[in-house]
Each structure stands twice: as C-alpha cells, then as structure tokens.
Short mmCIF file of C-alpha atoms in Angstrom, two decimals:
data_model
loop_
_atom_site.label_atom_id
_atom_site.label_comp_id
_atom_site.label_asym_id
_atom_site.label_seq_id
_atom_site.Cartn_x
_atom_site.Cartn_y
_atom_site.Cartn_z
CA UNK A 5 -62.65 -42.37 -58.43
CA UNK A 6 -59.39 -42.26 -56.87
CA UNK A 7 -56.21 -44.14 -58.46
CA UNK A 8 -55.56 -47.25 -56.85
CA UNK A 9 -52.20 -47.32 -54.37
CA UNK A 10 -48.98 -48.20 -55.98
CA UNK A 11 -47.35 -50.87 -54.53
CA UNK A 12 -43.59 -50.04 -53.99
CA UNK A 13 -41.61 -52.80 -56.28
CA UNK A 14 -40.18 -56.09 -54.67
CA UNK A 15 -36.35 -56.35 -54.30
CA UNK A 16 -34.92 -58.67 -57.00
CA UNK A 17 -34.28 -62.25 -56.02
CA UNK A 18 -30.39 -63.06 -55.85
CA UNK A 19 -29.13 -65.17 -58.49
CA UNK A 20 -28.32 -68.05 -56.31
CA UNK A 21 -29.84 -68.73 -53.26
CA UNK A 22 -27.51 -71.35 -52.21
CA UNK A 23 -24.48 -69.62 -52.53
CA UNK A 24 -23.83 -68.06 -49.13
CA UNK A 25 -22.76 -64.90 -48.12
CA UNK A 26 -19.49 -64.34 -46.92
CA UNK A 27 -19.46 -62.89 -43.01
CA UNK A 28 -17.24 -60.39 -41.77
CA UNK A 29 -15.00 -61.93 -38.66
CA UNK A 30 -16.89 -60.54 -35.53
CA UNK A 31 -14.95 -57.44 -33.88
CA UNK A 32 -13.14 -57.62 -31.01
CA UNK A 33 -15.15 -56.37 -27.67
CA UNK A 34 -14.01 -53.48 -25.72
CA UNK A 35 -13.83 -55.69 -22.77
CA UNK A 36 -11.56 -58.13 -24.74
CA UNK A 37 -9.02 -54.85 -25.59
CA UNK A 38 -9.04 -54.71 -21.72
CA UNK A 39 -7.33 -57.74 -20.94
CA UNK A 40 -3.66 -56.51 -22.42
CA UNK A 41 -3.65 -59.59 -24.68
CA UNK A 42 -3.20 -60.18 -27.64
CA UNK A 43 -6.17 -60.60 -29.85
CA UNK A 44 -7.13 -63.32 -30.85
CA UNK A 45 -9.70 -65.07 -33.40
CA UNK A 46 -11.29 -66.64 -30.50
CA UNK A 47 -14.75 -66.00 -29.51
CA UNK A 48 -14.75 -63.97 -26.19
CA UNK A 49 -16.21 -66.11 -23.56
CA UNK A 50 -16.92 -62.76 -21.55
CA UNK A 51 -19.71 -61.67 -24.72
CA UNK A 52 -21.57 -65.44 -23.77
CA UNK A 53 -23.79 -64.50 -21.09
CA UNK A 54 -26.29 -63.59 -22.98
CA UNK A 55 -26.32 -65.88 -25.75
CA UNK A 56 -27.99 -69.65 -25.59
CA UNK A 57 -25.69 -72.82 -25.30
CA UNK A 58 -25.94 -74.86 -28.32
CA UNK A 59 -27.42 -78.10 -27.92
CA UNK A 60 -25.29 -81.12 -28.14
CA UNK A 61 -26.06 -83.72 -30.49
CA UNK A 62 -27.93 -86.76 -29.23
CA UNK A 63 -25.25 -89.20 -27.14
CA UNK A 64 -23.24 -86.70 -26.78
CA UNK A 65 -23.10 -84.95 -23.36
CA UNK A 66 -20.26 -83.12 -20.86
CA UNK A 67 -19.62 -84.55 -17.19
CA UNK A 68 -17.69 -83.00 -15.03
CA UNK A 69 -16.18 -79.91 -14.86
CA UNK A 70 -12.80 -77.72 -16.11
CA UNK A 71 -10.74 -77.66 -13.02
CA UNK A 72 -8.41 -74.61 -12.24
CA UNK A 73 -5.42 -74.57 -10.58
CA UNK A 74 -4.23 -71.96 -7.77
CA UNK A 75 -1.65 -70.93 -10.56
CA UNK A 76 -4.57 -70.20 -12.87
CA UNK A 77 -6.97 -68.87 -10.66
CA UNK A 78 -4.06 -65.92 -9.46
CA UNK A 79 -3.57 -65.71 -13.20
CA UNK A 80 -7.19 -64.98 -13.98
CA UNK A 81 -8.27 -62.74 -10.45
CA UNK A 82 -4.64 -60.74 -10.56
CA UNK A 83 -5.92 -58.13 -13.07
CA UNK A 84 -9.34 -57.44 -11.26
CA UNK A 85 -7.68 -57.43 -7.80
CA UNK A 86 -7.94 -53.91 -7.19
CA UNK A 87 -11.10 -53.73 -9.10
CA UNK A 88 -15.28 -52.24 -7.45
CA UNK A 89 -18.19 -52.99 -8.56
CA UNK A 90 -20.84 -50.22 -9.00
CA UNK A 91 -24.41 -49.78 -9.31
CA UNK A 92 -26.45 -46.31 -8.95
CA UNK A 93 -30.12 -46.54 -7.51
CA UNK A 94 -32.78 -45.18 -9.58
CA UNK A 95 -31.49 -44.14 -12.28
CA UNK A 96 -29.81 -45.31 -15.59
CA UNK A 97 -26.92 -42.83 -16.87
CA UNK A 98 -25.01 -43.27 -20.54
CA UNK A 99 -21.58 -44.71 -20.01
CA UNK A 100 -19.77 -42.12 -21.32
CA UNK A 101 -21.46 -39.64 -19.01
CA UNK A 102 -21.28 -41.89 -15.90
CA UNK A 103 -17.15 -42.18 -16.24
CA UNK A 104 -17.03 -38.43 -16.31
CA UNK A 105 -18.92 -37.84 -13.63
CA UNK A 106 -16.64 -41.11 -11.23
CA UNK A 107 -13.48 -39.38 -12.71
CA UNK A 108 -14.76 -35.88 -11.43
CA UNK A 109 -15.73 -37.58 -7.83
CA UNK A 110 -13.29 -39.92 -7.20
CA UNK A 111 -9.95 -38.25 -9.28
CA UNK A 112 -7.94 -41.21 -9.54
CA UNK A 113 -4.46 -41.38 -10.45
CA UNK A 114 -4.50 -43.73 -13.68
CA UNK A 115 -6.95 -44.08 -16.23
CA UNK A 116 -10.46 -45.62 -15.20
CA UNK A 117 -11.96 -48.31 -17.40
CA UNK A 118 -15.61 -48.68 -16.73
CA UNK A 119 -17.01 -51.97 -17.89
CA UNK A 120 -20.86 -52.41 -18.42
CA UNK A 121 -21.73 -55.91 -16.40
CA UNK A 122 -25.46 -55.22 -17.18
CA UNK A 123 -28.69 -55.12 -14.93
CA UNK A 124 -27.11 -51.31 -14.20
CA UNK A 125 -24.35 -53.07 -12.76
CA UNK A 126 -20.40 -51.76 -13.41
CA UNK A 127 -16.74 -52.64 -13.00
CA UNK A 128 -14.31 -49.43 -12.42
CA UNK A 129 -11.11 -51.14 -13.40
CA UNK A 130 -7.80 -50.11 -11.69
CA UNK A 131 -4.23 -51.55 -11.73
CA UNK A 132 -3.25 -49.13 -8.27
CA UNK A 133 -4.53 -50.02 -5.33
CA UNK A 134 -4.61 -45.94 -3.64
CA UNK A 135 -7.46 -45.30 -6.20
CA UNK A 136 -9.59 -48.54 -5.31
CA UNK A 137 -9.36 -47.20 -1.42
CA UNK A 138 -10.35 -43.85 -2.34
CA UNK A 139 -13.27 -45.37 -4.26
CA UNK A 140 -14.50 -47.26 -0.95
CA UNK A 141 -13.52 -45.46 1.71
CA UNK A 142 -13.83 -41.75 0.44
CA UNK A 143 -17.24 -41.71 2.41
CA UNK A 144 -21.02 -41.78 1.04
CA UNK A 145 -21.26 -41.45 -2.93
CA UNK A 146 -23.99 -39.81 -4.77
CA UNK A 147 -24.40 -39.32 -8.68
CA UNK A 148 -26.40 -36.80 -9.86
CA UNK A 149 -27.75 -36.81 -6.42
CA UNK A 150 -28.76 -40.80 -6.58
CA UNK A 151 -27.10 -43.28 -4.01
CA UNK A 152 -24.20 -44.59 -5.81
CA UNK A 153 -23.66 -48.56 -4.30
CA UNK A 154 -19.58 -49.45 -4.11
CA UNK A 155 -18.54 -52.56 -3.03
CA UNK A 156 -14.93 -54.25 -3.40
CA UNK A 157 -14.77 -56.52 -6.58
CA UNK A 158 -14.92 -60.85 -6.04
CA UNK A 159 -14.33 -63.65 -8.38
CA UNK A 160 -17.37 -64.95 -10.27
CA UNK A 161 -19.28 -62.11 -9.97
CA UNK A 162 -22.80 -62.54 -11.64
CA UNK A 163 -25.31 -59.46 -11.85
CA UNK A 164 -28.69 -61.63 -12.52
CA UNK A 165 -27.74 -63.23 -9.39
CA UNK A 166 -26.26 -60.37 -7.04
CA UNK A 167 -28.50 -59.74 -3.77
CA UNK A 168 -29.22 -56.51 -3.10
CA UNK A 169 -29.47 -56.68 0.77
CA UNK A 170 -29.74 -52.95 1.58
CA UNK A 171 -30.69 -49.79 -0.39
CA UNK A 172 -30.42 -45.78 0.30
CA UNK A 173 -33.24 -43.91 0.62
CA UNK A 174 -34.13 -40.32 2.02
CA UNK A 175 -36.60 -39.54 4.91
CA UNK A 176 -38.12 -36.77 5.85
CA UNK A 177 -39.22 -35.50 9.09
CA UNK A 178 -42.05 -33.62 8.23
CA UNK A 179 -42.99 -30.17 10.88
CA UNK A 180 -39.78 -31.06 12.59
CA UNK A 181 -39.60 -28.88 15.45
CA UNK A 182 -37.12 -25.85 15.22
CA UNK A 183 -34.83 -26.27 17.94
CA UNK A 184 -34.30 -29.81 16.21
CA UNK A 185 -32.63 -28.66 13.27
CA UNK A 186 -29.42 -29.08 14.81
CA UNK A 187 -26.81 -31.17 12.53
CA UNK A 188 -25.95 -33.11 15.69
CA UNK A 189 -29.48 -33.96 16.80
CA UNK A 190 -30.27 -34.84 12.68
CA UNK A 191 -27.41 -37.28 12.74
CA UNK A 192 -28.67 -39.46 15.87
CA UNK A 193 -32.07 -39.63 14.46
CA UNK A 194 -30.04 -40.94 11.11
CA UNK A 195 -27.75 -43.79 13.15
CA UNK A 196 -31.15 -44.35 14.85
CA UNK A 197 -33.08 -45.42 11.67
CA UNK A 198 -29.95 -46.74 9.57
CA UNK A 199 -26.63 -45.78 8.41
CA UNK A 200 -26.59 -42.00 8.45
CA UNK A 201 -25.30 -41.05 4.82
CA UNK A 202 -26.44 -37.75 4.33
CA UNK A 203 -27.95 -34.98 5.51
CA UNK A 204 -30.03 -32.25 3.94
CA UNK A 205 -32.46 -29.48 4.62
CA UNK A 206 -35.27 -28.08 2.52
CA UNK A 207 -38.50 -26.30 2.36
CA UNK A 208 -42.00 -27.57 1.51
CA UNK A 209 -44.87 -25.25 0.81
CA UNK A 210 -46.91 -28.93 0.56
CA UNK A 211 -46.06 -29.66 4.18
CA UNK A 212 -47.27 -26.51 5.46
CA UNK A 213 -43.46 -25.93 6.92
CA UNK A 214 -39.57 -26.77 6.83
CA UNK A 215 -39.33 -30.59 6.97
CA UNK A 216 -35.36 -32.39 7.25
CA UNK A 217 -34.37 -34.78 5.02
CA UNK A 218 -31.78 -36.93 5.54
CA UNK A 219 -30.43 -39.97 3.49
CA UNK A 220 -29.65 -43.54 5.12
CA UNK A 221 -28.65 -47.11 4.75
CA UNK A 222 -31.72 -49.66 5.40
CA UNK A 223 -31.75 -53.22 5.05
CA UNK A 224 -34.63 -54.65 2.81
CA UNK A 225 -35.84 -57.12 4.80
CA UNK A 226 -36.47 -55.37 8.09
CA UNK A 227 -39.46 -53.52 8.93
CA UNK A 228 -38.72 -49.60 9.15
CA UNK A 229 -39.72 -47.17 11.85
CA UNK A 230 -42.46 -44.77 11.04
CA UNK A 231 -42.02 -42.78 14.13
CA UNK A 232 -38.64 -41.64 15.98
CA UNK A 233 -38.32 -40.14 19.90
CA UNK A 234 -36.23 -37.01 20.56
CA UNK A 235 -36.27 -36.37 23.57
CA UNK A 236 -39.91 -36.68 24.95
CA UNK A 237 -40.82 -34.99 21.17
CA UNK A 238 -42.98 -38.13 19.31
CA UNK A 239 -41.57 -37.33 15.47
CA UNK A 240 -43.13 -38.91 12.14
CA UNK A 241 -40.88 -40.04 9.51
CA UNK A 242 -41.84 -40.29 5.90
CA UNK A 243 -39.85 -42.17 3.75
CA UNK A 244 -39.53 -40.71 0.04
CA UNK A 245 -41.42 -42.44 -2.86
CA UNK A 246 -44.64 -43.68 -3.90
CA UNK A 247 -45.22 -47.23 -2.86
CA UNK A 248 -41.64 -47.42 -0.85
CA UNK A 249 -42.98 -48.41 2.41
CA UNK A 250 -45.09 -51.93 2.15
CA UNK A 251 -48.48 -50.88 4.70
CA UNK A 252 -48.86 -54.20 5.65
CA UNK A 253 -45.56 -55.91 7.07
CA UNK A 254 -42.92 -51.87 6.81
CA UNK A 255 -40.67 -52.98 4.32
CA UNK A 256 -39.43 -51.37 1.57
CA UNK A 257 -39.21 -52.70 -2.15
CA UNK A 258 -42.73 -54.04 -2.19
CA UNK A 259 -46.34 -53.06 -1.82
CA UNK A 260 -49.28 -55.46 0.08
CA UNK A 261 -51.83 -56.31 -2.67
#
C-alpha cells in the first residue's frame, strides 16, 4: 500500500491582517526619463493607456474639456517635432535588437531613443532634424528583410486607432520569360502593380524555373492584378503568402469565407 501524498505545509497567517503593507513609490518610466524633466512624484499620464479610468462617485461627473493654449500646445509638440513613427510588417523584433539594427541602417548623428507605442508600433526620437530626413527620405527600408513602415511623427498619435491604408508585399512572376529579366523591364511591371520598392531575383526548384520577385507598395482596399502585359507576353503574378489575396473580391488582408 503506498504512503499517502504529503501535502506541502501552508504559509503562516500574518499577525495582523489589517495592518497594511507599506508600497514602494512606483519607478519612474523610461519614457518619463525622456522628457528632460525633472522627476517628479506624479503619476505619468503617458503609462495610462492601458489602465481603466476610475469611476467617479455617484453625482459626481466631468463636463467639458482641458483646453490648451497655442503656447502649450508648441510646448508639448516641440520635443517630438523631428520625431517618425515606425512599424515593421510581419514580424515582432526585441527592442534592444531593433535599435541596433535602425542605428546600423539609418547612422544618425545623435543618439536614437526608441520608444515602444505598442500594437508593434515605435517612436525614433530625434532633437536634429538631418537624421529625421535621412530616416524618410533615405529610400525603401527593410529589417531583417521585412518592410519597415516610416512615416513623419503627428500630435495625438494613437496606435489602437492608426489606419493602416497600404502594406508591402513581394510578388513573384513565376516562368518569367528570359529576355524579361531585365532590371528596367522588372521596374515597369513594379510602378505598374504599385510602388516599386524592391527588386530581387531567385530560383525555385518548386516552380519548375527562375521566377522574379519584386517588392511593392499596395493599397488595402483595392483589388490587385493577377495578371500583367509586357509587351504582347500575358504574365501571372503571384503574390507571396498563404491567404494574402481574398479569391472572391482581390484584396489583400482578408480571406472570403
């Protein structure tokens, strides 16, 4: 007969259960450490978002809201002026490993605070405007060889609510023909189907043959082409990922049921 199981023993009870514990004072936030203040004992509104508003008692109620004055709005927007807002496609990187790789690509002059807004959405802080021109305009971005999204940074900025209107994606042209794979001929057919972003040439054993592949810029709400013309040559394009094209109405970012 086997020994019955011992039961590991039960923490002791605390002497008084009334008397209540005394609670460290919360840390400062690395975003609050950002704004070149100095800290204070106040809660940071910037940690709120995702933490309930407390009920007001019964009677009690606010109206109206907290105006802001031109002075205060330049106060509050002059920091973030030279600010972009970043979020990479497909794929979720550690923050320490994401700054490395935007200090690698973009080399800017000053140090660059990155600033987790959440729903994979960033802010690259800068106080110099150069580096926040090289971050938009040094031409198509890619991390780890996923789309990297860059757009200039605007007051009240709110991730759950940001629209994504467009999206990267690579297509393939699958048994292009040879005397195609030309980089001029590749770029039309990219302008053609979207914003030509990149370009870039592989083989497929699956495909029975060499197939392009080129990156672009598509809206979500239009219907994409399936087929391109080049020339009097009728050319099928395959657009990457399982369930990215929608059979029923062509767009991408849904599925028909």
């Amino acid at each position: 007969m086997e020994p019955p199981p011992i039961k590991p023993p039960l923490p002791p009870e605390p002497s008084d259960k009334h008397i209540q514990m005394e609670v460290e004072p919360p840390q400062h936030s690395y975003k609050e450490m950002l704004l070149d203040k100095q800290v204070s004992n106040q809660t940071n509104y910037y940690d709120m978002d995702n933490k309930s508003i407390p009920q007001m008692d019964k009677g009690k109620h606010i109206e109206g809201s907290i105006p802001l004055s031109q002075e205060e709005k330049e106060r509050l927007y002059m920091p973030w002026r030279y600010s972009v807002i970043i979020k990479i496609f497909k794929r979720k990187m550690p923050h320490h490993m994401l700054r490395s790789k935007l200090i690698d690509q973009w080399k800017p002059s000053e140090q660059l605070i990155l600033i987790d807004l959440g729903w994979d959405f960033y802010i690259v802080k800068f106080s110099l405007e150069e580096n926040m021109v090289k971050a938009l305009h040094l031409g198509p971005s890619f991390i780890s060889g996923n789309f990297l999204s860059v757009r200039k940074w605007k007051p009240k900025f709110i991730p759950q609510e940001a629209t994504l209107t467009s999206t990267a994606i690579w297509i393939r042209l699958p048994q292009l023909p040879t005397e195609f794979y030309d980089k001029v001929i590749l770029e039309k057919v990219g302008r053609k189907l979207g914003k030509l972003l990149k370009i870039g040439q592989c083989t497929s054993s699956t495909l029975r043959g060499r197939y392009a592949r080129i990156c672009i810029q598509v809206p979500l709400e239009t219907p994409m082409e399936t087929t391109v013309i080049i020339g009097d040559h009728k050319q099928a394009v395959v657009y990457e990922g399982e369930g990215t094209l929608c059979t029923s109405c062509g767009r991408i970012g849904h599925t028909a049921p």
